[in-house]
PDB file of N, CA, C and O in Angstrom:
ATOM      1  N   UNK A   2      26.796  47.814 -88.049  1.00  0.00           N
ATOM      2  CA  UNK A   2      26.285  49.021 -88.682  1.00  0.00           C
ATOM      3  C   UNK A   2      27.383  49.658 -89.513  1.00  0.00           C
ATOM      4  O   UNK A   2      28.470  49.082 -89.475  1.00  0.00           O
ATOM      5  N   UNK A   3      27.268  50.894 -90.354  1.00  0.00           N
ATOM      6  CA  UNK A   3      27.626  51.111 -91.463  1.00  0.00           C
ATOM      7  C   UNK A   3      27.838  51.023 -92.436  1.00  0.00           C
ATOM      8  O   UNK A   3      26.889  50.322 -92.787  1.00  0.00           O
ATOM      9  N   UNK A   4      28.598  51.251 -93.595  1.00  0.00           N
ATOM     10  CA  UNK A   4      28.922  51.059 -95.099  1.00  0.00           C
ATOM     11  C   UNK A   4      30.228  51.468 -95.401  1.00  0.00           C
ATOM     12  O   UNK A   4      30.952  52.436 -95.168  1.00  0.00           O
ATOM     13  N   UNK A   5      30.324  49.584 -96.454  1.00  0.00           N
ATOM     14  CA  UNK A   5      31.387  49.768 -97.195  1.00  0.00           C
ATOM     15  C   UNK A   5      31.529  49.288 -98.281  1.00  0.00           C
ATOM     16  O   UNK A   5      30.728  48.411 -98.604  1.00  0.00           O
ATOM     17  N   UNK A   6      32.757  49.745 -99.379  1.00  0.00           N
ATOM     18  CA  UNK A   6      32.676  48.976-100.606  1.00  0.00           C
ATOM     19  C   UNK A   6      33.755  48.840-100.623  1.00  0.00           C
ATOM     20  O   UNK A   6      34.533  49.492 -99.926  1.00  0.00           O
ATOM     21  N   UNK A   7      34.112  47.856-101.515  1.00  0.00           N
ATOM     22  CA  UNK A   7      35.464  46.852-102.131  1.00  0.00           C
ATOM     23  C   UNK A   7      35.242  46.669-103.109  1.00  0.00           C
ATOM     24  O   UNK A   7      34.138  46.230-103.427  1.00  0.00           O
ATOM     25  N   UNK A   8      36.536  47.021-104.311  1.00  0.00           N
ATOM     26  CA  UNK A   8      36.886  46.930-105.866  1.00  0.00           C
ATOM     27  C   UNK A   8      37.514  45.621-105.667  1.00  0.00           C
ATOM     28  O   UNK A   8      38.350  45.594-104.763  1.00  0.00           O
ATOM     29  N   UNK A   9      37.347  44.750-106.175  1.00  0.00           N
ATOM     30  CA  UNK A   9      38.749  43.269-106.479  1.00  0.00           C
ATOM     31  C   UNK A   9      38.981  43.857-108.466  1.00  0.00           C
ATOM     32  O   UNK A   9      38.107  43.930-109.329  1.00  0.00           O
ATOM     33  N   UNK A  10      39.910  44.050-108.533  1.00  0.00           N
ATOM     34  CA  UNK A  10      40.275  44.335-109.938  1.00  0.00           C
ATOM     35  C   UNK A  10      41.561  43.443-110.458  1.00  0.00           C
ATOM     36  O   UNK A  10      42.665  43.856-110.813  1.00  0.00           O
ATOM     37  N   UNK A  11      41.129  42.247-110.399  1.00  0.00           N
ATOM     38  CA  UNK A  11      42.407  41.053-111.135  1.00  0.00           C
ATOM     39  C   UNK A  11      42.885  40.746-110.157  1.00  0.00           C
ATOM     40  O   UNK A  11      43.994  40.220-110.247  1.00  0.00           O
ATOM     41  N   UNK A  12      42.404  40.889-109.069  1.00  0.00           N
ATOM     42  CA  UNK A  12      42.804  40.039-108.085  1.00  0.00           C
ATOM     43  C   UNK A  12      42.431  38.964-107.389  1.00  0.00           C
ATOM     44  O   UNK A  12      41.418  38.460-107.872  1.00  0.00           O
ATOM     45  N   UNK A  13      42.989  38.208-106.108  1.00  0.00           N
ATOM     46  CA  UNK A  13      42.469  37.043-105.715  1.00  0.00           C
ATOM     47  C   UNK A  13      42.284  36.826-104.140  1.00  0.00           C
ATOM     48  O   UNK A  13      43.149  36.845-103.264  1.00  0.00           O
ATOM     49  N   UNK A  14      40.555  36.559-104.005  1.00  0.00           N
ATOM     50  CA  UNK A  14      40.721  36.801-102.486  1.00  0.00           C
ATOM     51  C   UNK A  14      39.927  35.024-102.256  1.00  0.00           C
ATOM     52  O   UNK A  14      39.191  34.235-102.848  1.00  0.00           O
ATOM     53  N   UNK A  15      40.640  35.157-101.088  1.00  0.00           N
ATOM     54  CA  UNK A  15      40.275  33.565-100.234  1.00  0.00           C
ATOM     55  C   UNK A  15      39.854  33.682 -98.812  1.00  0.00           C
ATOM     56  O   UNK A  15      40.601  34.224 -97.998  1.00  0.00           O
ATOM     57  N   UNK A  16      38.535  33.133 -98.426  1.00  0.00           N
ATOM     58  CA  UNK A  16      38.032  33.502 -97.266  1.00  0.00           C
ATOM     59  C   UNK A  16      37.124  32.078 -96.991  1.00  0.00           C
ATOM     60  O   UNK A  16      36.889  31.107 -97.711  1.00  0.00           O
ATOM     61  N   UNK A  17      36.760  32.407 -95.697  1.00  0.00           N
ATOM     62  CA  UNK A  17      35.802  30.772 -95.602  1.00  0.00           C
ATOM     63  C   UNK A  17      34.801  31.679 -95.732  1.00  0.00           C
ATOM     64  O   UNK A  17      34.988  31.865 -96.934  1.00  0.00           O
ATOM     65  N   UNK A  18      33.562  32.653 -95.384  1.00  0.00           N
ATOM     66  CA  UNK A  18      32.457  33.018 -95.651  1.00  0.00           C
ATOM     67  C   UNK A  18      33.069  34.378 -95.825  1.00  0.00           C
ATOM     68  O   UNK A  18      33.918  35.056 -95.246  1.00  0.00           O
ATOM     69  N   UNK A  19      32.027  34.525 -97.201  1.00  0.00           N
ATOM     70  CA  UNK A  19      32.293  36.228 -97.716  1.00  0.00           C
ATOM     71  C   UNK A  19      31.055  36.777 -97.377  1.00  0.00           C
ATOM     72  O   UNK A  19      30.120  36.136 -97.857  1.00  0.00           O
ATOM     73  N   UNK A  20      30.644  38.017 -96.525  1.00  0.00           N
ATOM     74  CA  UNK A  20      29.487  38.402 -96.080  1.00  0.00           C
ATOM     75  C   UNK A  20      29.426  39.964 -96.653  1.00  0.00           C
ATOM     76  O   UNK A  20      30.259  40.796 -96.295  1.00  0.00           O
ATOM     77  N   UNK A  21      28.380  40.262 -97.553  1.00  0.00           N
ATOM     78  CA  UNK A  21      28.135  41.469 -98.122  1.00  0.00           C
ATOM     79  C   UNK A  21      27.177  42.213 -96.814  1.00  0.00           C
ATOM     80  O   UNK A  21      26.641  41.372 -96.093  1.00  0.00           O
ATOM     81  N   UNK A  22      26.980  43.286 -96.539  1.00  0.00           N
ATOM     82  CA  UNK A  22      26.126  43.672 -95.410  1.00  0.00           C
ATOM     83  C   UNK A  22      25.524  42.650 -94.411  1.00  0.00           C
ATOM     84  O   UNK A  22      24.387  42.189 -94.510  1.00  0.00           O
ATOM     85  N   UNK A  23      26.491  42.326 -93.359  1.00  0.00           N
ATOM     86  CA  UNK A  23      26.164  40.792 -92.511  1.00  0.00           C
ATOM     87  C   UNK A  23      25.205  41.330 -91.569  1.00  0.00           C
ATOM     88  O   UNK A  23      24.345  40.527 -91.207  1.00  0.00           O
ATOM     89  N   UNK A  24      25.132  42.814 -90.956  1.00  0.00           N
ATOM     90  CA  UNK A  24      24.573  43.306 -89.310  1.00  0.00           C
ATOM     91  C   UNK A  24      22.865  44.226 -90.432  1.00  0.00           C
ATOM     92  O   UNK A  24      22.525  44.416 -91.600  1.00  0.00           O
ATOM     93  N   UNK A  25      22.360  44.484 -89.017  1.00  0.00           N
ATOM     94  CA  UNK A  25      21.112  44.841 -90.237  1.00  0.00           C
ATOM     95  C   UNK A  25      21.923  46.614 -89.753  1.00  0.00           C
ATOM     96  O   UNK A  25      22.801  47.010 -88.987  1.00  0.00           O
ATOM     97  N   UNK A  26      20.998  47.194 -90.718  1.00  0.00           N
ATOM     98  CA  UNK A  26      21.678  48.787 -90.717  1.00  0.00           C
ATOM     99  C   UNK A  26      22.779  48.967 -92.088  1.00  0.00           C
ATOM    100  O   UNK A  26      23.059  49.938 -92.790  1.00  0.00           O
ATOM    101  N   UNK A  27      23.046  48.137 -92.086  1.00  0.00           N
ATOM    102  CA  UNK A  27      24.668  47.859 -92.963  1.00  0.00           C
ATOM    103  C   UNK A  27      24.461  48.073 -94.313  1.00  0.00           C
ATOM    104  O   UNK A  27      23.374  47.646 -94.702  1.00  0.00           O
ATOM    105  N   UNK A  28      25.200  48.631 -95.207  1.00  0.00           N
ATOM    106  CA  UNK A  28      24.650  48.206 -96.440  1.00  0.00           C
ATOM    107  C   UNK A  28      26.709  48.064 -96.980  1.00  0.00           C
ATOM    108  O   UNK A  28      27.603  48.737 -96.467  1.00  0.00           O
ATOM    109  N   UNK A  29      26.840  47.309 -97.772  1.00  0.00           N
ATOM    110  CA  UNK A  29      27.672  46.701 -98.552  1.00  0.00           C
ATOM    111  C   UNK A  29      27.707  46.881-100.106  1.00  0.00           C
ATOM    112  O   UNK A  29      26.733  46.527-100.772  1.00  0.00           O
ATOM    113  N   UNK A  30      28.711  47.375-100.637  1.00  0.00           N
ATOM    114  CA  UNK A  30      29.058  46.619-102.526  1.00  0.00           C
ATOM    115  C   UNK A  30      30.296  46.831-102.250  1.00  0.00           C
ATOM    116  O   UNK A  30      31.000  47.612-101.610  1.00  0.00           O
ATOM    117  N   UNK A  31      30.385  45.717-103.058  1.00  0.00           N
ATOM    118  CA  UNK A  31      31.734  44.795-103.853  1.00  0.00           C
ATOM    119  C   UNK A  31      31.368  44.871-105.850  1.00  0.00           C
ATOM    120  O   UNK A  31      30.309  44.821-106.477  1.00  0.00           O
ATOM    121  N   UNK A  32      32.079  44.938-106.066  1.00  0.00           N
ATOM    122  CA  UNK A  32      32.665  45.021-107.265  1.00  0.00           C
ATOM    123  C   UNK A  32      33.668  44.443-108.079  1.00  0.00           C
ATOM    124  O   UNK A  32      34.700  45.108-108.173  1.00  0.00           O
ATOM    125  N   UNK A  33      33.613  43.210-108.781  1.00  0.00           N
ATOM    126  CA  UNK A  33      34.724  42.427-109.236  1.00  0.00           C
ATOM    127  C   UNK A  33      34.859  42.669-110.387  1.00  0.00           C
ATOM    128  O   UNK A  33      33.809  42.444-110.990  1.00  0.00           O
ATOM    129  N   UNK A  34      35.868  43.127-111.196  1.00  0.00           N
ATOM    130  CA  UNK A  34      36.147  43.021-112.680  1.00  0.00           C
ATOM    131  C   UNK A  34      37.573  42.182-112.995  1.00  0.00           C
ATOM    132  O   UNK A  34      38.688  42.624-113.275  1.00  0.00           O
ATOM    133  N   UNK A  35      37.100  40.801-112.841  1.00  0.00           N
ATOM    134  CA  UNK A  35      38.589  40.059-113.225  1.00  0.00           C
ATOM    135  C   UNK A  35      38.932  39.534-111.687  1.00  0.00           C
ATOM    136  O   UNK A  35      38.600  40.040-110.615  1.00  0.00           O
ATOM    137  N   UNK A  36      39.573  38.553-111.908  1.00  0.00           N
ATOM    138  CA  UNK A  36      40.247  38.111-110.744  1.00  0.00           C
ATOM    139  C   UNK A  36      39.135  36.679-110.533  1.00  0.00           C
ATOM    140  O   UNK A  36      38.556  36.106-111.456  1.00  0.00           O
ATOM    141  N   UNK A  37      39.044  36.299-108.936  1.00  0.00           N
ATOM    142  CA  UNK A  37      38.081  35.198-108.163  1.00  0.00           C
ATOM    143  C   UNK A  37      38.627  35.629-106.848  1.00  0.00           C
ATOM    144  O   UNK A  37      39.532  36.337-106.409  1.00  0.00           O
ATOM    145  N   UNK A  38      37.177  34.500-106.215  1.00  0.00           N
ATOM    146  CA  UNK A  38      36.986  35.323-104.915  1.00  0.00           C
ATOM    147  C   UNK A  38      36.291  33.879-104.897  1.00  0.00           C
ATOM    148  O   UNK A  38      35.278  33.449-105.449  1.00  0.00           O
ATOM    149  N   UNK A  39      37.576  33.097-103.739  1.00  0.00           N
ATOM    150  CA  UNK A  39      36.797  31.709-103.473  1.00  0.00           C
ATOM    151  C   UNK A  39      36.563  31.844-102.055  1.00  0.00           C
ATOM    152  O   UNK A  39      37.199  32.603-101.324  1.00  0.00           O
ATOM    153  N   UNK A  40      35.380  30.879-101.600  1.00  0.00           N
ATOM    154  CA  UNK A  40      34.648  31.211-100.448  1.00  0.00           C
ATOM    155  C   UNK A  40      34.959  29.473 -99.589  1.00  0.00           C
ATOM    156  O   UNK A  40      33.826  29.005 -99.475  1.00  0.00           O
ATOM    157  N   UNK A  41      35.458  28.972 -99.301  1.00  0.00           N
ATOM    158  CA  UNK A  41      35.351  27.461 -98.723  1.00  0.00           C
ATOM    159  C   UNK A  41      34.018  27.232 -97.767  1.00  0.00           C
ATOM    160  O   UNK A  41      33.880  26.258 -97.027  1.00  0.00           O
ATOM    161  N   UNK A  42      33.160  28.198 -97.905  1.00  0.00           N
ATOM    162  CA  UNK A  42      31.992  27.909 -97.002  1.00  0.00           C
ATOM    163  C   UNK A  42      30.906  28.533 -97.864  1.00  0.00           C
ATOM    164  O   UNK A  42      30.609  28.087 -98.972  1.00  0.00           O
ATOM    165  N   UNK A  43      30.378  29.497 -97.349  1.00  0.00           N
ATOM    166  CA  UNK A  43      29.119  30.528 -97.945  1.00  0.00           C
ATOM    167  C   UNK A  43      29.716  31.676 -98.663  1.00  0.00           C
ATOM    168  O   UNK A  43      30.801  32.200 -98.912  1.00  0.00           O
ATOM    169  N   UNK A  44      28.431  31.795 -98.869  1.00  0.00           N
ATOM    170  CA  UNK A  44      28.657  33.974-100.145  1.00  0.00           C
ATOM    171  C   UNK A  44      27.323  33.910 -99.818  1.00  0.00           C
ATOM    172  O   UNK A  44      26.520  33.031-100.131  1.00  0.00           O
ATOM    173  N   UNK A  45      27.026  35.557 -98.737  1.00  0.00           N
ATOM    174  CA  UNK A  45      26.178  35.662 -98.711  1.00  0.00           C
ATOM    175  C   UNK A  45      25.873  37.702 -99.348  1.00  0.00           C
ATOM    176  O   UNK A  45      26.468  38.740 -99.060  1.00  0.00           O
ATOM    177  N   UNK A  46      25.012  37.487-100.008  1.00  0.00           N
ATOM    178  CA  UNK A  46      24.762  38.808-100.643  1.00  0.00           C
ATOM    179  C   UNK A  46      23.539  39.576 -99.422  1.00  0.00           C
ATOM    180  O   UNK A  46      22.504  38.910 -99.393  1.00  0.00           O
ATOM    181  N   UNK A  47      23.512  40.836 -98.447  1.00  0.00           N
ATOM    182  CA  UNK A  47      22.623  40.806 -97.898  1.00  0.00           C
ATOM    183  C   UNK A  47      21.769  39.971 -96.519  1.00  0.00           C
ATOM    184  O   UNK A  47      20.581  39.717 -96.319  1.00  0.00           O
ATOM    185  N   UNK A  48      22.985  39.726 -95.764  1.00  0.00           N
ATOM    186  CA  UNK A  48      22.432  38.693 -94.647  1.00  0.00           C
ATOM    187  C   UNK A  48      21.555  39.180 -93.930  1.00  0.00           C
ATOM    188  O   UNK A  48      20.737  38.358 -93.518  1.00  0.00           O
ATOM    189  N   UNK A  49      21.364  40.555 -93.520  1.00  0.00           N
ATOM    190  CA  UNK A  49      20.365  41.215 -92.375  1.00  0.00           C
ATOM    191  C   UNK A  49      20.548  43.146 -93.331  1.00  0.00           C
ATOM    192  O   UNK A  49      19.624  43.939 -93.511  1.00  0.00           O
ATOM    193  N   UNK A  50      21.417  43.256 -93.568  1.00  0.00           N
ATOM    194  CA  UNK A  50      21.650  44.790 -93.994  1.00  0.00           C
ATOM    195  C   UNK A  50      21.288  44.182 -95.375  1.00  0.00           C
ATOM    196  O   UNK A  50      20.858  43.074 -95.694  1.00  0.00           O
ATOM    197  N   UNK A  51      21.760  45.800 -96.408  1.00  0.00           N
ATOM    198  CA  UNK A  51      21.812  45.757 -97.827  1.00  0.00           C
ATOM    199  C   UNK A  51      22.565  45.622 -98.345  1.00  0.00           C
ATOM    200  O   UNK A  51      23.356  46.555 -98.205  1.00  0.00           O
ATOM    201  N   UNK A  52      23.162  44.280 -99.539  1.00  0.00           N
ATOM    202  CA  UNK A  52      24.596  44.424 -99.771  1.00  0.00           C
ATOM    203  C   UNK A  52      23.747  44.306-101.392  1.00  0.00           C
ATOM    204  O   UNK A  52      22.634  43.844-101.646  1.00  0.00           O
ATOM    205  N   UNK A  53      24.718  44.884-102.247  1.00  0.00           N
ATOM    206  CA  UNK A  53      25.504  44.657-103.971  1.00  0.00           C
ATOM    207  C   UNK A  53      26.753  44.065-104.031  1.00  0.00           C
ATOM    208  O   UNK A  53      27.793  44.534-103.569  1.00  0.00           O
ATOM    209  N   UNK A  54      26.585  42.826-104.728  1.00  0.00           N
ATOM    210  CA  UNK A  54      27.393  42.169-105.968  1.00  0.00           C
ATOM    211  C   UNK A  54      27.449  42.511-107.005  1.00  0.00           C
ATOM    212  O   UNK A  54      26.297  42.850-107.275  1.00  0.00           O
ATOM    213  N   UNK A  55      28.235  42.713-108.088  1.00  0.00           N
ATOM    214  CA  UNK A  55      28.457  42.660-109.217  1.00  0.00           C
ATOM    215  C   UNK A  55      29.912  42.484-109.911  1.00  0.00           C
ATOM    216  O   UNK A  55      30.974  43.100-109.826  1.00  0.00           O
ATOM    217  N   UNK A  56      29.474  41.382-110.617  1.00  0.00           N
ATOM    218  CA  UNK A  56      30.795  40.433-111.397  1.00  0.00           C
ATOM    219  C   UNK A  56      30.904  40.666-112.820  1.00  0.00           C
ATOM    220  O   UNK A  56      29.937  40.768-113.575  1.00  0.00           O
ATOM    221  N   UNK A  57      31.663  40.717-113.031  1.00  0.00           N
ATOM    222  CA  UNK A  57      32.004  41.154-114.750  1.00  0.00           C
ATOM    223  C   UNK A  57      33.614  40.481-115.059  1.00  0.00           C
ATOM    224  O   UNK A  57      34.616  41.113-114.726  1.00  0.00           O
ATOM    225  N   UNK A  58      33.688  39.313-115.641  1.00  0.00           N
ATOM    226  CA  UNK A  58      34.659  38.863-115.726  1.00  0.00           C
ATOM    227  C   UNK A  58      36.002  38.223-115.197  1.00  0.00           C
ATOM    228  O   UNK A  58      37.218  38.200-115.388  1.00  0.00           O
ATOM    229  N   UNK A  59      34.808  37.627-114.269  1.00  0.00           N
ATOM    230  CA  UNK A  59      36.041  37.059-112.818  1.00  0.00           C
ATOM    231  C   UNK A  59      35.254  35.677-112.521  1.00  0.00           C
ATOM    232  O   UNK A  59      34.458  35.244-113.355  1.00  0.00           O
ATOM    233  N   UNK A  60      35.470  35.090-111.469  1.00  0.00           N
ATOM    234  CA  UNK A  60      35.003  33.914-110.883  1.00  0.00           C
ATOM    235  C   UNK A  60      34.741  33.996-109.157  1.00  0.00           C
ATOM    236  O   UNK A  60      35.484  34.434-108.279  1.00  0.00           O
ATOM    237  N   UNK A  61      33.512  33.449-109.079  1.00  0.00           N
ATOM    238  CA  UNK A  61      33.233  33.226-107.649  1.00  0.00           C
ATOM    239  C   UNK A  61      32.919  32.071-107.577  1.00  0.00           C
ATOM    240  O   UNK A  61      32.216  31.551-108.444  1.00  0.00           O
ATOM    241  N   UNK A  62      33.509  31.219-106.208  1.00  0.00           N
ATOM    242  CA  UNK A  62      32.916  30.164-105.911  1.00  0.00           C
ATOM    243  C   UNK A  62      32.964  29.916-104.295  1.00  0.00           C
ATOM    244  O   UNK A  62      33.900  30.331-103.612  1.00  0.00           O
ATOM    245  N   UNK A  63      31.827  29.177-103.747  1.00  0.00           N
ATOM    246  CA  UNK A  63      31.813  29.013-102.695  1.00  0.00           C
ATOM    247  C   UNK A  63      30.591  27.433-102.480  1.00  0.00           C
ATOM    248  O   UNK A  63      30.070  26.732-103.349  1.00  0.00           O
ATOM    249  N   UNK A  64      30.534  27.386-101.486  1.00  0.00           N
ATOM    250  CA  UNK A  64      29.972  25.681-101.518  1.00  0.00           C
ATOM    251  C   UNK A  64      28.420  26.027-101.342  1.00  0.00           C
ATOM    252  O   UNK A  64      27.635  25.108-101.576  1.00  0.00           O
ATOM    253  N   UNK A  65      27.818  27.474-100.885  1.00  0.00           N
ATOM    254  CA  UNK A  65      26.039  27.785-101.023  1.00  0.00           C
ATOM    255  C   UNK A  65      26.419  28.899-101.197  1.00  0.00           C
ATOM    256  O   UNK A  65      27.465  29.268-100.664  1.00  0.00           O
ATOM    257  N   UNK A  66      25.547  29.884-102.124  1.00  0.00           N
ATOM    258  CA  UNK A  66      25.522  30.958-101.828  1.00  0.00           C
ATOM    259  C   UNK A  66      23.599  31.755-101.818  1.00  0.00           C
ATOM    260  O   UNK A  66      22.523  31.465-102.340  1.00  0.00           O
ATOM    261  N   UNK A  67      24.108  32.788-100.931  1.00  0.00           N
ATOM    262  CA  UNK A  67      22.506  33.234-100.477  1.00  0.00           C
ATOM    263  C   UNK A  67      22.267  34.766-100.728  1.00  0.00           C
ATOM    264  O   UNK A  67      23.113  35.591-100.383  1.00  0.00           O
ATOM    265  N   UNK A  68      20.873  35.188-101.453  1.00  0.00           N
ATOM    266  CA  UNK A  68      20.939  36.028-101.515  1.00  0.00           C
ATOM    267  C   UNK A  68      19.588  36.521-100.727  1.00  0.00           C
ATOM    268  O   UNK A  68      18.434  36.122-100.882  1.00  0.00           O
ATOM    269  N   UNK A  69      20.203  37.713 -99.652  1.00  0.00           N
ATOM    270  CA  UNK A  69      18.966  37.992 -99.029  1.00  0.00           C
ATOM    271  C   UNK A  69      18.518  37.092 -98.350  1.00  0.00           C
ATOM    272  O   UNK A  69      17.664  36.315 -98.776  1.00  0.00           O
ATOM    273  N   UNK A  70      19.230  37.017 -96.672  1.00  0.00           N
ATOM    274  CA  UNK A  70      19.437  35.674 -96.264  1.00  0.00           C
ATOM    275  C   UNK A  70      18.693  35.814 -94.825  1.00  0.00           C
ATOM    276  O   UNK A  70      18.548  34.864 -94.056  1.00  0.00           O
ATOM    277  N   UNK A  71      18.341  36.849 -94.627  1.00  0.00           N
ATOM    278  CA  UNK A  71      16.997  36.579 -93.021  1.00  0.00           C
ATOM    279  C   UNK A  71      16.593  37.940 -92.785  1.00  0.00           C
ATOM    280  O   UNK A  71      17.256  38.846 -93.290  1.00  0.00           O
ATOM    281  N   UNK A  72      15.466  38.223 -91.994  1.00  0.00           N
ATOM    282  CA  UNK A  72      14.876  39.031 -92.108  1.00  0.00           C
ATOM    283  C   UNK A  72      15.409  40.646 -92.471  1.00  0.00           C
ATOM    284  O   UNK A  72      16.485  41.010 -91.996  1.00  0.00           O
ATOM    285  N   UNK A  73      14.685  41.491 -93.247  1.00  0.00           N
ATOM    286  CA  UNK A  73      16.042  42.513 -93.045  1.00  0.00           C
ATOM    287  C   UNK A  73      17.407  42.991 -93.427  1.00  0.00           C
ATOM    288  O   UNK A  73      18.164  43.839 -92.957  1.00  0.00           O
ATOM    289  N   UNK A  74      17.486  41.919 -94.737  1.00  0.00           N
ATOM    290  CA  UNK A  74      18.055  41.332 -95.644  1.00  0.00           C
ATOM    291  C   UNK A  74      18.045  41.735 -96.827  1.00  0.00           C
ATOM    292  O   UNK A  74      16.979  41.393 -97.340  1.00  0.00           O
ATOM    293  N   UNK A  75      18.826  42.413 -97.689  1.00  0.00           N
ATOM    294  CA  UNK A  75      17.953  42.849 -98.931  1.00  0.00           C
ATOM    295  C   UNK A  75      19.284  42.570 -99.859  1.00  0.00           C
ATOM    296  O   UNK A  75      20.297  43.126 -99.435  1.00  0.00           O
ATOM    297  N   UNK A  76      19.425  41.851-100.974  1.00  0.00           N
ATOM    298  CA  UNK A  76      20.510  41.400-101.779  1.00  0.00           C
ATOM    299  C   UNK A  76      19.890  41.774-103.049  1.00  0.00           C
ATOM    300  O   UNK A  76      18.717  41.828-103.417  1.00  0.00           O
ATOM    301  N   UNK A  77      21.436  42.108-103.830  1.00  0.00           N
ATOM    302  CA  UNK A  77      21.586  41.923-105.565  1.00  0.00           C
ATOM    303  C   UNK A  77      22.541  41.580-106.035  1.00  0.00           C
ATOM    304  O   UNK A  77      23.416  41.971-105.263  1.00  0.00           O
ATOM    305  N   UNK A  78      23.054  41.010-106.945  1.00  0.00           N
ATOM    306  CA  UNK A  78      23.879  40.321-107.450  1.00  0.00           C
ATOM    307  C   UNK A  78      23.441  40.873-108.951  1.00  0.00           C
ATOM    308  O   UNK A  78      22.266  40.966-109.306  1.00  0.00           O
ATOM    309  N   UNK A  79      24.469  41.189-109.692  1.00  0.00           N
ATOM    310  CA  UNK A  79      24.601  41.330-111.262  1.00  0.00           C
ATOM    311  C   UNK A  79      25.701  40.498-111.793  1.00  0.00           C
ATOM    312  O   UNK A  79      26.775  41.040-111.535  1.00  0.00           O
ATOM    313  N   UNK A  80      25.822  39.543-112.347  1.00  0.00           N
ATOM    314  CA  UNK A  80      26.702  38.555-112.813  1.00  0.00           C
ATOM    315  C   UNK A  80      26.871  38.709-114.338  1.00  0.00           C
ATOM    316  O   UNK A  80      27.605  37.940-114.959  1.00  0.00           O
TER     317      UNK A  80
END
């Protein structure tokens, strides 16, 4: 439960799963302008809570990514 947000501004983050609002209740945004944000597993936008993505001039990669990923779940992504 709760809320949070994260700026990446030209920076570089490395994680095995990146989870935007993972618990339900939760809501999440992230915000990238510049930089990457590699995932060696999943990116999930919205797993059970509410999460926001939005990318503007950076790179994400991860090996699946999901948006709005089980019940209760509510994702956006702006790329």
């Amino acid at each position: 439960f709760g809320s949070g947000t994260l700026a990446i501004v030209g920076g570089n983050v490395t994680s095995t799963i990146g989870n935007i609002a993972r618990s339900g209740g939760s809501t999440g945004t992230v915000t990238m302008t510049g930089g990457s944000w590699t995932n060696s597993s999943e990116f999930v936008v919205g797993n059970r809570g509410v999460g926001t993505f939005t990318l503007s001039n950076g790179t994400l990669s991860s090996v699946t990514s999901t948006i709005g990923l089980n019940v209760g779940g509510t994702g956006n992504a702006t790329i």
